[in-house]
Amino acid sequence: MKEGKSKIKSDILLRVRLLYLLFIGIGIAVLGRLVWVQMFSSEVDYNARRLESRIFTEEILPAQRGSILARNGEPLAVSMFRYQVEMDFGSPGLDSLGTFREQSDSLAKLLASFFRDRTAAQYREFFRTSHARHYRLVNGRDTSVLRDEGFFARLLNRLRGEEYVKRRIYDTIRDHTPVKLFPREVDYNEWQELRKYPILNWNMGMVYNLVRHDRRIYPQGELARRTIGLTGDRGNYGIEAVWRETLAGRDGRAVRQRIARGFSGRVVGSGEDPVDGADVVSTLDLDLQDVADKTLRWQLERQNALWGTTIVMEVQTGEILALVNLGRNSRGEYVENTNYAIAKRAELGSVFKLATMLALVEDADMPLSTVYDTGDGRPVAVGGAPVRDAHGGHREMDFRTAAAQSSNVYFAEAVVERYADRKERYTDFLRKLRLDRTVGLEAYGERAPYLPSDWRKIGGANQALARLAFGYVAELTPMQMLTLYNAVANDGCMVAPRLVREIRRGGVLEERFRPEVLEERICSPATIRTVRELLEEVCRSGTGAPYFRDTTLFRAAGKTGTAQFAQDGIRYSDGYYMGSMVVYFPAEEPRYTILTTIHTRRQGGKAYYGGPLAGPVVKRMAGYIYHREHDWHARVGSTGERHHPVRIKGGDIAQVRRVAGKLGSPDVEYDSRTGWGRAEVDSAARVRITALPQDFETVPDVRGMGLKDALFLMEQRGLRVSFTGTGAVREQSLAPNSRAVAGRTVRLTLR
């Protein structure tokens, strides 16, 4: 018995020891696994990231693109957010089929009434079809078998008023591809209304993504569109492209935490807010741009021309006040399709003679009394080839008459006589005038000019020299030619043309650009005085006289030019012409330089010479500018008396009060400190602000307000707005305080 008991005891002890060792081994394995996972394995980080990605998501907060403004602050290009709802029909928030159908039926009726593009039944069918498709189809497989089946199960669900997808596999049977809900993008005011509708008000959870698109709006229509420019798939050019980073700003980001199925909230303090883009204030004067556009368009239509450009530059600063480029599109309409002023390089004809005048006076020291036989309109052999003047009536001419009558023969003879044996000296002087370089607008597509560089490689060099003297051989853009004339008007100081004057952020000046001097002095003051006399003679008795001789308001100086066009497969004999006119005024103290270039084909009854082609446009622009500049007509002396504004725009009451105070109004009366109101100024300069009713069901009275405030108030009521004119609102087509019907159009007249 004792031996049997001992054997049993030994077996038990052996088993206990084995179990003990087994547990020790398991413990060591577990401990080793823990050490491995914690210290060496990437599994923890992987699982942590995976868990975090299910709980936290990062949302991009788009920055609003800055505006492009005219020099007086009027908008040329502004950004407005447009909204689109992208539904996630596979969202867990839509698991309750009964609730979804009830809510989507209501939403279908409301959307049908709002957009009027489908019936309520069509919207209802769209919701149910999309919901079923995104629950049942995953990579083309039918998962309908995963729903609760059986008569009693379906009966129980219907008694509860709900039908549920099986929870244990819901993540594997859903298609979360977003589906656009609205037939079009909506603006902010429309979204404020739509977000009150069922499902869109989050009553079934966060089952959609609200997508914001920053859309570019051009309040002035096609005005200066080529200069304003574009970015994106349709092209990158103009101010939009050059100042892309400044306008774009910086997108923000936010971290959202999942709270429950279909619900999430932004984590406080996470991410960063977006930084909206800065506003770019251009040099364009909206009034001048509008007049230049209309005038050039009128002349192009009259002459049935191919394209044309008009530029207005401020003499001392180089600021471009107007830049119009009009060419035909496929339908024959004149539109801003190419920046001809900056990118179109061509032989410009007699307007180039300004450079020849400077060379003859400054470098060759040729006196104005020098006389040549110009042939009275007949061909004259110069440089081995015949040259003739377009107009007869003169045989022997002096320098002054030759400049006024734009004699090709005179300039060709003068240049060949002085530079035939030293052609490089002539072109070297032209390079001193910067006629071989761009003027600083390369980012806008400016093409580099062309000048002969090696006369030894040019066949018929003397003939080419003669043609170069009166505007052929060399190729420049209209902007480069204008810059040279502007330098003469600016007493020899050549400044770079500019299209942008300021950068503003939130209405606060961030950077102001000063004039950039390209050449401190292109020639001596004596040469400038002489050449300016010659240019004045052109407008007094020469080819520019028909447009400026009879005006007693101011004296102008400038030059006309005509060139046969040969480029891109077109030959000189095909009858294409480039007609130009450049003028600066007033001649005694120049303030503005104007250039117009028009490209046309010779047609019966139509002009093709530079004067008749471009002269009417330049004349109208100069006249408009002169009558607009009040300080040219009368000067108001200071009497020491205080003056107050006679009119103040209405708008935000707090802002109107602040402006009235800054302008020194003696008394400001108001019946409300906040809100929106109209402002009136009486004879004693007292400002009275009348608050507008805060009734979103009626049409507001926006008369006397600026366009920005008027647009906001009208669109806040769901009204669509069209407008004409500039300044403050003077008339509105819908009577104030009448019932505001969403979708109706109200026309505003500004003066």
PDB file of C-alpha atoms in Angstrom, residues 274-523:
ATOM      1  CA  PRO A 274      -7.306  79.743 -42.782  1.00  0.00           C
ATOM      2  CA  VAL A 275      -5.576  82.941 -43.821  1.00  0.00           C
ATOM      3  CA  ASP A 276      -7.570  84.652 -46.562  1.00  0.00           C
ATOM      4  CA  GLY A 277      -5.726  86.015 -49.562  1.00  0.00           C
ATOM      5  CA  ALA A 278      -4.739  89.661 -49.782  1.00  0.00           C
ATOM      6  CA  ASP A 279      -6.421  92.115 -52.142  1.00  0.00           C
ATOM      7  CA  VAL A 280      -4.420  93.337 -55.132  1.00  0.00           C
ATOM      8  CA  VAL A 281      -5.150  96.971 -56.004  1.00  0.00           C
ATOM      9  CA  SER A 282      -4.444  97.501 -59.690  1.00  0.00           C
ATOM     10  CA  THR A 283      -3.537 100.765 -61.377  1.00  0.00           C
ATOM     11  CA  LEU A 284      -6.597 100.609 -63.639  1.00  0.00           C
ATOM     12  CA  ASP A 285      -9.019 103.519 -63.516  1.00  0.00           C
ATOM     13  CA  LEU A 286     -12.463 102.000 -63.984  1.00  0.00           C
ATOM     14  CA  ASP A 287     -13.933 105.070 -65.709  1.00  0.00           C
ATOM     15  CA  LEU A 288     -11.049 105.371 -68.168  1.00  0.00           C
ATOM     16  CA  GLN A 289     -11.082 101.631 -68.811  1.00  0.00           C
ATOM     17  CA  ASP A 290     -14.775 101.760 -69.617  1.00  0.00           C
ATOM     18  CA  VAL A 291     -14.432 104.762 -71.954  1.00  0.00           C
ATOM     19  CA  ALA A 292     -11.377 103.253 -73.673  1.00  0.00           C
ATOM     20  CA  ASP A 293     -13.198  99.950 -74.177  1.00  0.00           C
ATOM     21  CA  LYS A 294     -16.278 101.583 -75.678  1.00  0.00           C
ATOM     22  CA  THR A 295     -14.277 103.959 -77.880  1.00  0.00           C
ATOM     23  CA  LEU A 296     -11.950 101.298 -79.260  1.00  0.00           C
ATOM     24  CA  ARG A 297     -14.851  98.908 -79.833  1.00  0.00           C
ATOM     25  CA  TRP A 298     -16.732 101.646 -81.707  1.00  0.00           C
ATOM     26  CA  GLN A 299     -13.749 102.293 -84.018  1.00  0.00           C
ATOM     27  CA  LEU A 300     -13.041  98.610 -84.633  1.00  0.00           C
ATOM     28  CA  GLU A 301     -16.635  98.059 -85.692  1.00  0.00           C
ATOM     29  CA  ARG A 302     -16.625 101.158 -87.920  1.00  0.00           C
ATOM     30  CA  GLN A 303     -13.450 100.055 -89.699  1.00  0.00           C
ATOM     31  CA  ASN A 304     -14.204  96.322 -89.637  1.00  0.00           C
ATOM     32  CA  ALA A 305     -10.716  95.838 -88.149  1.00  0.00           C
ATOM     33  CA  LEU A 306      -9.140  92.615 -86.899  1.00  0.00           C
ATOM     34  CA  TRP A 307      -7.946  93.725 -83.479  1.00  0.00           C
ATOM     35  CA  GLY A 308      -6.886  96.776 -81.554  1.00  0.00           C
ATOM     36  CA  THR A 309      -5.376  97.940 -78.282  1.00  0.00           C
ATOM     37  CA  THR A 310      -5.521 101.193 -76.327  1.00  0.00           C
ATOM     38  CA  ILE A 311      -3.240 102.093 -73.408  1.00  0.00           C
ATOM     39  CA  VAL A 312      -3.378 105.109 -71.087  1.00  0.00           C
ATOM     40  CA  MET A 313      -0.280 105.677 -68.931  1.00  0.00           C
ATOM     41  CA  GLU A 314       0.410 108.207 -66.200  1.00  0.00           C
ATOM     42  CA  VAL A 315       3.596 110.026 -67.197  1.00  0.00           C
ATOM     43  CA  GLN A 316       5.465 110.353 -63.904  1.00  0.00           C
ATOM     44  CA  THR A 317       4.518 107.064 -62.248  1.00  0.00           C
ATOM     45  CA  GLY A 318       4.182 104.702 -65.227  1.00  0.00           C
ATOM     46  CA  GLU A 319       0.842 103.488 -63.881  1.00  0.00           C
ATOM     47  CA  ILE A 320      -1.411 101.981 -66.549  1.00  0.00           C
ATOM     48  CA  LEU A 321      -4.800 103.636 -66.113  1.00  0.00           C
ATOM     49  CA  ALA A 322      -6.490 101.803 -68.980  1.00  0.00           C
ATOM     50  CA  LEU A 323      -5.464  98.749 -70.987  1.00  0.00           C
ATOM     51  CA  VAL A 324      -7.918  97.482 -73.600  1.00  0.00           C
ATOM     52  CA  ASN A 325      -7.271  94.537 -75.930  1.00  0.00           C
ATOM     53  CA  LEU A 326     -10.054  93.638 -78.344  1.00  0.00           C
ATOM     54  CA  GLY A 327      -9.956  90.967 -81.035  1.00  0.00           C
ATOM     55  CA  ARG A 328     -12.491  88.919 -82.941  1.00  0.00           C
ATOM     56  CA  ASN A 329     -13.624  85.555 -81.625  1.00  0.00           C
ATOM     57  CA  SER A 330     -15.040  82.687 -83.670  1.00  0.00           C
ATOM     58  CA  ARG A 331     -18.453  84.418 -83.784  1.00  0.00           C
ATOM     59  CA  GLY A 332     -16.976  87.673 -85.067  1.00  0.00           C
ATOM     60  CA  GLU A 333     -17.501  89.521 -81.759  1.00  0.00           C
ATOM     61  CA  TYR A 334     -14.839  91.761 -80.242  1.00  0.00           C
ATOM     62  CA  VAL A 335     -13.664  90.315 -76.932  1.00  0.00           C
ATOM     63  CA  GLU A 336     -10.588  90.476 -74.680  1.00  0.00           C
ATOM     64  CA  ASN A 337      -8.955  87.318 -75.977  1.00  0.00           C
ATOM     65  CA  THR A 338      -5.260  88.292 -76.337  1.00  0.00           C
ATOM     66  CA  ASN A 339      -3.076  90.893 -74.639  1.00  0.00           C
ATOM     67  CA  TYR A 340      -1.962  92.563 -77.855  1.00  0.00           C
ATOM     68  CA  ALA A 341      -0.432  95.531 -76.018  1.00  0.00           C
ATOM     69  CA  ILE A 342       2.118  93.366 -74.228  1.00  0.00           C
ATOM     70  CA  ALA A 343       2.470  90.172 -76.235  1.00  0.00           C
ATOM     71  CA  LYS A 344       2.052  91.261 -79.885  1.00  0.00           C
ATOM     72  CA  ARG A 345       5.451  92.201 -81.346  1.00  0.00           C
ATOM     73  CA  ALA A 346       5.429  93.745 -84.807  1.00  0.00           C
ATOM     74  CA  GLU A 347       6.891  96.423 -87.079  1.00  0.00           C
ATOM     75  CA  LEU A 348       5.041  99.544 -85.929  1.00  0.00           C
ATOM     76  CA  GLY A 349       5.940 101.936 -88.741  1.00  0.00           C
ATOM     77  CA  SER A 350       6.335 105.674 -88.329  1.00  0.00           C
ATOM     78  CA  VAL A 351       5.744 105.836 -84.581  1.00  0.00           C
ATOM     79  CA  PHE A 352       9.257 104.322 -84.408  1.00  0.00           C
ATOM     80  CA  LYS A 353      10.585 107.546 -85.946  1.00  0.00           C
ATOM     81  CA  LEU A 354      10.776 109.006 -82.448  1.00  0.00           C
ATOM     82  CA  ALA A 355      13.806 106.783 -81.834  1.00  0.00           C
ATOM     83  CA  THR A 356      15.328 107.984 -85.121  1.00  0.00           C
ATOM     84  CA  MET A 357      14.711 111.626 -84.134  1.00  0.00           C
ATOM     85  CA  LEU A 358      16.536 111.056 -80.838  1.00  0.00           C
ATOM     86  CA  ALA A 359      19.472 109.411 -82.619  1.00  0.00           C
ATOM     87  CA  LEU A 360      19.780 112.169 -85.248  1.00  0.00           C
ATOM     88  CA  VAL A 361      19.584 114.998 -82.706  1.00  0.00           C
ATOM     89  CA  GLU A 362      21.515 113.456 -79.788  1.00  0.00           C
ATOM     90  CA  ASP A 363      24.071 111.200 -81.455  1.00  0.00           C
ATOM     91  CA  ALA A 364      24.462 112.635 -84.990  1.00  0.00           C
ATOM     92  CA  ASP A 365      23.934 116.254 -83.896  1.00  0.00           C
ATOM     93  CA  MET A 366      21.833 116.977 -86.987  1.00  0.00           C
ATOM     94  CA  PRO A 367      20.343 120.516 -87.054  1.00  0.00           C
ATOM     95  CA  LEU A 368      16.629 121.038 -87.656  1.00  0.00           C
ATOM     96  CA  SER A 369      17.435 123.118 -90.735  1.00  0.00           C
ATOM     97  CA  THR A 370      18.814 120.095 -92.627  1.00  0.00           C
ATOM     98  CA  VAL A 371      16.973 119.722 -95.951  1.00  0.00           C
ATOM     99  CA  TYR A 372      16.486 116.664 -98.186  1.00  0.00           C
ATOM    100  CA  ASP A 373      14.687 116.166-101.491  1.00  0.00           C
ATOM    101  CA  THR A 374      11.868 113.751-100.646  1.00  0.00           C
ATOM    102  CA  GLY A 375      10.551 113.304-104.183  1.00  0.00           C
ATOM    103  CA  ASP A 376       7.051 114.745-103.704  1.00  0.00           C
ATOM    104  CA  GLY A 377       5.534 111.259-103.302  1.00  0.00           C
ATOM    105  CA  ARG A 378       7.642 109.626-106.031  1.00  0.00           C
ATOM    106  CA  PRO A 379      10.106 106.805-105.296  1.00  0.00           C
ATOM    107  CA  VAL A 380      13.598 107.909-104.265  1.00  0.00           C
ATOM    108  CA  ALA A 381      16.573 105.519-104.245  1.00  0.00           C
ATOM    109  CA  VAL A 382      17.928 105.281-100.689  1.00  0.00           C
ATOM    110  CA  GLY A 383      20.372 102.565 -99.614  1.00  0.00           C
ATOM    111  CA  GLY A 384      20.051 100.788-102.936  1.00  0.00           C
ATOM    112  CA  ALA A 385      16.265 100.464-102.884  1.00  0.00           C
ATOM    113  CA  PRO A 386      13.337 102.769-103.721  1.00  0.00           C
ATOM    114  CA  VAL A 387      11.651 104.580-100.816  1.00  0.00           C
ATOM    115  CA  ARG A 388       8.599 106.793-101.176  1.00  0.00           C
ATOM    116  CA  ASP A 389       6.366 108.922 -98.993  1.00  0.00           C
ATOM    117  CA  ALA A 390       2.725 108.022 -98.625  1.00  0.00           C
ATOM    118  CA  HIS A 391       1.671 111.658 -99.083  1.00  0.00           C
ATOM    119  CA  GLY A 392       2.815 114.085-101.779  1.00  0.00           C
ATOM    120  CA  GLY A 393       2.793 117.860-101.783  1.00  0.00           C
ATOM    121  CA  HIS A 394       6.325 118.335-100.449  1.00  0.00           C
ATOM    122  CA  ARG A 395       9.647 118.041-102.228  1.00  0.00           C
ATOM    123  CA  GLU A 396      12.395 119.662-100.208  1.00  0.00           C
ATOM    124  CA  MET A 397      11.779 119.312 -96.479  1.00  0.00           C
ATOM    125  CA  ASP A 398      13.557 120.379 -93.334  1.00  0.00           C
ATOM    126  CA  PHE A 399      13.618 118.255 -90.190  1.00  0.00           C
ATOM    127  CA  ARG A 400      10.575 119.912 -88.625  1.00  0.00           C
ATOM    128  CA  THR A 401       8.405 119.466 -91.722  1.00  0.00           C
ATOM    129  CA  ALA A 402       9.611 115.886 -92.250  1.00  0.00           C
ATOM    130  CA  ALA A 403       8.603 114.966 -88.703  1.00  0.00           C
ATOM    131  CA  ALA A 404       5.206 116.630 -89.062  1.00  0.00           C
ATOM    132  CA  GLN A 405       4.484 115.005 -92.436  1.00  0.00           C
ATOM    133  CA  SER A 406       6.059 111.673 -91.438  1.00  0.00           C
ATOM    134  CA  SER A 407       8.380 111.523 -94.454  1.00  0.00           C
ATOM    135  CA  ASN A 408       9.901 108.066 -94.912  1.00  0.00           C
ATOM    136  CA  VAL A 409      12.346 109.364 -97.522  1.00  0.00           C
ATOM    137  CA  TYR A 410      13.696 112.120 -95.265  1.00  0.00           C
ATOM    138  CA  PHE A 411      14.424 109.831 -92.326  1.00  0.00           C
ATOM    139  CA  ALA A 412      15.896 107.117 -94.543  1.00  0.00           C
ATOM    140  CA  GLU A 413      18.250 109.595 -96.274  1.00  0.00           C
ATOM    141  CA  ALA A 414      19.316 111.197 -92.991  1.00  0.00           C
ATOM    142  CA  VAL A 415      20.124 107.865 -91.318  1.00  0.00           C
ATOM    143  CA  VAL A 416      21.863 106.272 -94.321  1.00  0.00           C
ATOM    144  CA  GLU A 417      24.003 109.386 -94.844  1.00  0.00           C
ATOM    145  CA  ARG A 418      25.189 109.395 -91.213  1.00  0.00           C
ATOM    146  CA  TYR A 419      25.267 105.714 -90.308  1.00  0.00           C
ATOM    147  CA  ALA A 420      25.848 103.721 -93.516  1.00  0.00           C
ATOM    148  CA  ASP A 421      29.497 103.142 -92.542  1.00  0.00           C
ATOM    149  CA  ARG A 422      28.803 102.720 -88.810  1.00  0.00           C
ATOM    150  CA  LYS A 423      25.530 100.879 -88.553  1.00  0.00           C
ATOM    151  CA  GLU A 424      26.422  99.401 -85.150  1.00  0.00           C
ATOM    152  CA  ARG A 425      26.579 102.922 -83.702  1.00  0.00           C
ATOM    153  CA  TYR A 426      22.991 103.554 -84.758  1.00  0.00           C
ATOM    154  CA  THR A 427      21.689 100.326 -83.221  1.00  0.00           C
ATOM    155  CA  ASP A 428      23.865 100.872 -80.134  1.00  0.00           C
ATOM    156  CA  PHE A 429      22.068 104.182 -79.585  1.00  0.00           C
ATOM    157  CA  LEU A 430      18.730 102.412 -79.989  1.00  0.00           C
ATOM    158  CA  ARG A 431      19.844  99.999 -77.271  1.00  0.00           C
ATOM    159  CA  LYS A 432      20.590 102.986 -75.017  1.00  0.00           C
ATOM    160  CA  LEU A 433      16.895 103.761 -75.431  1.00  0.00           C
ATOM    161  CA  ARG A 434      16.185 100.203 -74.168  1.00  0.00           C
ATOM    162  CA  LEU A 435      14.567  99.216 -77.466  1.00  0.00           C
ATOM    163  CA  ASP A 436      16.235  95.808 -77.249  1.00  0.00           C
ATOM    164  CA  ARG A 437      14.836  94.903 -73.821  1.00  0.00           C
ATOM    165  CA  THR A 438      11.528  94.333 -72.116  1.00  0.00           C
ATOM    166  CA  VAL A 439      10.033  96.977 -69.840  1.00  0.00           C
ATOM    167  CA  GLY A 440       9.320  94.761 -66.827  1.00  0.00           C
ATOM    168  CA  LEU A 441       6.092  93.004 -67.791  1.00  0.00           C
ATOM    169  CA  GLU A 442       7.614  89.607 -68.585  1.00  0.00           C
ATOM    170  CA  ALA A 443       5.375  87.895 -66.022  1.00  0.00           C
ATOM    171  CA  TYR A 444       2.346  89.168 -67.961  1.00  0.00           C
ATOM    172  CA  GLY A 445       3.588  87.640 -71.212  1.00  0.00           C
ATOM    173  CA  GLU A 446       5.656  90.527 -72.580  1.00  0.00           C
ATOM    174  CA  ARG A 447       7.697  89.547 -75.644  1.00  0.00           C
ATOM    175  CA  ALA A 448      11.248  90.785 -75.992  1.00  0.00           C
ATOM    176  CA  PRO A 449      11.735  93.290 -78.856  1.00  0.00           C
ATOM    177  CA  TYR A 450      13.876  92.579 -81.889  1.00  0.00           C
ATOM    178  CA  LEU A 451      16.711  94.784 -83.171  1.00  0.00           C
ATOM    179  CA  PRO A 452      19.387  93.815 -85.713  1.00  0.00           C
ATOM    180  CA  SER A 453      22.443  92.619 -83.791  1.00  0.00           C
ATOM    181  CA  ASP A 454      24.987  91.716 -86.466  1.00  0.00           C
ATOM    182  CA  TRP A 455      24.816  93.804 -89.617  1.00  0.00           C
ATOM    183  CA  ARG A 456      27.394  91.551 -91.335  1.00  0.00           C
ATOM    184  CA  LYS A 457      24.819  88.758 -91.501  1.00  0.00           C
ATOM    185  CA  ILE A 458      22.106  90.950 -93.015  1.00  0.00           C
ATOM    186  CA  GLY A 459      21.830  90.931 -96.777  1.00  0.00           C
ATOM    187  CA  GLY A 460      21.252  94.390 -98.238  1.00  0.00           C
ATOM    188  CA  ALA A 461      22.382  96.053 -95.027  1.00  0.00           C
ATOM    189  CA  ASN A 462      22.009  99.626 -96.292  1.00  0.00           C
ATOM    190  CA  GLN A 463      18.502  98.890 -97.487  1.00  0.00           C
ATOM    191  CA  ALA A 464      17.653  97.388 -94.060  1.00  0.00           C
ATOM    192  CA  LEU A 465      19.186 100.451 -92.371  1.00  0.00           C
ATOM    193  CA  ALA A 466      16.990 102.759 -94.453  1.00  0.00           C
ATOM    194  CA  ARG A 467      13.869 100.746 -93.598  1.00  0.00           C
ATOM    195  CA  LEU A 468      14.820 100.654 -89.916  1.00  0.00           C
ATOM    196  CA  ALA A 469      14.918 104.472 -89.928  1.00  0.00           C
ATOM    197  CA  PHE A 470      11.171 104.708 -90.617  1.00  0.00           C
ATOM    198  CA  GLY A 471       9.875 101.805 -88.547  1.00  0.00           C
ATOM    199  CA  TYR A 472      10.490  98.504 -90.301  1.00  0.00           C
ATOM    200  CA  VAL A 473      12.978  95.682 -89.516  1.00  0.00           C
ATOM    201  CA  ALA A 474      12.736  96.352 -85.756  1.00  0.00           C
ATOM    202  CA  GLU A 475       9.813  94.713 -83.953  1.00  0.00           C
ATOM    203  CA  LEU A 476       8.351  96.032 -80.699  1.00  0.00           C
ATOM    204  CA  THR A 477       5.147  95.653 -78.737  1.00  0.00           C
ATOM    205  CA  PRO A 478       2.810  98.652 -78.387  1.00  0.00           C
ATOM    206  CA  MET A 479       3.655  98.829 -74.663  1.00  0.00           C
ATOM    207  CA  GLN A 480       7.388  99.107 -75.373  1.00  0.00           C
ATOM    208  CA  MET A 481       6.776 101.877 -77.898  1.00  0.00           C
ATOM    209  CA  LEU A 482       4.535 103.723 -75.452  1.00  0.00           C
ATOM    210  CA  THR A 483       7.223 103.513 -72.750  1.00  0.00           C
ATOM    211  CA  LEU A 484       9.680 105.401 -74.989  1.00  0.00           C
ATOM    212  CA  TYR A 485       7.161 108.183 -75.701  1.00  0.00           C
ATOM    213  CA  ASN A 486       6.350 108.385 -72.011  1.00  0.00           C
ATOM    214  CA  ALA A 487      10.073 108.836 -71.256  1.00  0.00           C
ATOM    215  CA  VAL A 488      10.214 111.833 -73.612  1.00  0.00           C
ATOM    216  CA  ALA A 489       7.120 113.271 -71.929  1.00  0.00           C
ATOM    217  CA  ASN A 490       8.779 112.672 -68.531  1.00  0.00           C
ATOM    218  CA  ASP A 491      11.815 114.853 -69.373  1.00  0.00           C
ATOM    219  CA  GLY A 492      13.925 111.857 -70.389  1.00  0.00           C
ATOM    220  CA  CYS A 493      13.285 109.669 -67.319  1.00  0.00           C
ATOM    221  CA  MET A 494      12.035 106.247 -68.415  1.00  0.00           C
ATOM    222  CA  VAL A 495       9.788 104.573 -65.851  1.00  0.00           C
ATOM    223  CA  ALA A 496       8.517 101.010 -66.067  1.00  0.00           C
ATOM    224  CA  PRO A 497       4.815 100.548 -66.810  1.00  0.00           C
ATOM    225  CA  ARG A 498       2.954  99.204 -63.787  1.00  0.00           C
ATOM    226  CA  LEU A 499      -0.323  97.326 -63.410  1.00  0.00           C
ATOM    227  CA  VAL A 500      -0.380  96.921 -59.605  1.00  0.00           C
ATOM    228  CA  ARG A 501      -0.052  99.739 -57.093  1.00  0.00           C
ATOM    229  CA  GLU A 502      -0.922  98.243 -53.663  1.00  0.00           C
ATOM    230  CA  ILE A 503      -1.449  95.072 -51.668  1.00  0.00           C
ATOM    231  CA  ARG A 504      -4.157  95.271 -48.996  1.00  0.00           C
ATOM    232  CA  ARG A 505      -5.281  92.711 -46.448  1.00  0.00           C
ATOM    233  CA  GLY A 506      -8.587  93.204 -44.719  1.00  0.00           C
ATOM    234  CA  GLY A 507      -8.697  96.792 -45.960  1.00  0.00           C
ATOM    235  CA  VAL A 508      -5.313  97.580 -44.356  1.00  0.00           C
ATOM    236  CA  LEU A 509      -2.421  98.673 -46.560  1.00  0.00           C
ATOM    237  CA  GLU A 510       0.271  95.991 -46.551  1.00  0.00           C
ATOM    238  CA  GLU A 511       2.559  97.147 -49.360  1.00  0.00           C
ATOM    239  CA  ARG A 512       2.649 100.061 -51.777  1.00  0.00           C
ATOM    240  CA  PHE A 513       4.756  99.930 -54.922  1.00  0.00           C
ATOM    241  CA  ARG A 514       6.758 102.930 -56.001  1.00  0.00           C
ATOM    242  CA  PRO A 515       7.639 103.837 -59.594  1.00  0.00           C
ATOM    243  CA  GLU A 516      10.521 101.826 -60.992  1.00  0.00           C
ATOM    244  CA  VAL A 517      13.018 103.851 -63.012  1.00  0.00           C
ATOM    245  CA  LEU A 518      14.454 101.977 -65.993  1.00  0.00           C
ATOM    246  CA  GLU A 519      16.699 104.820 -67.193  1.00  0.00           C
ATOM    247  CA  GLU A 520      17.346 108.032 -65.259  1.00  0.00           C
ATOM    248  CA  ARG A 521      17.911 109.898 -68.530  1.00  0.00           C
ATOM    249  CA  ILE A 522      17.689 108.511 -72.047  1.00  0.00           C
ATOM    250  CA  CYS A 523      19.359 111.605 -73.552  1.00  0.00           C
TER     251      CYS A 523
END
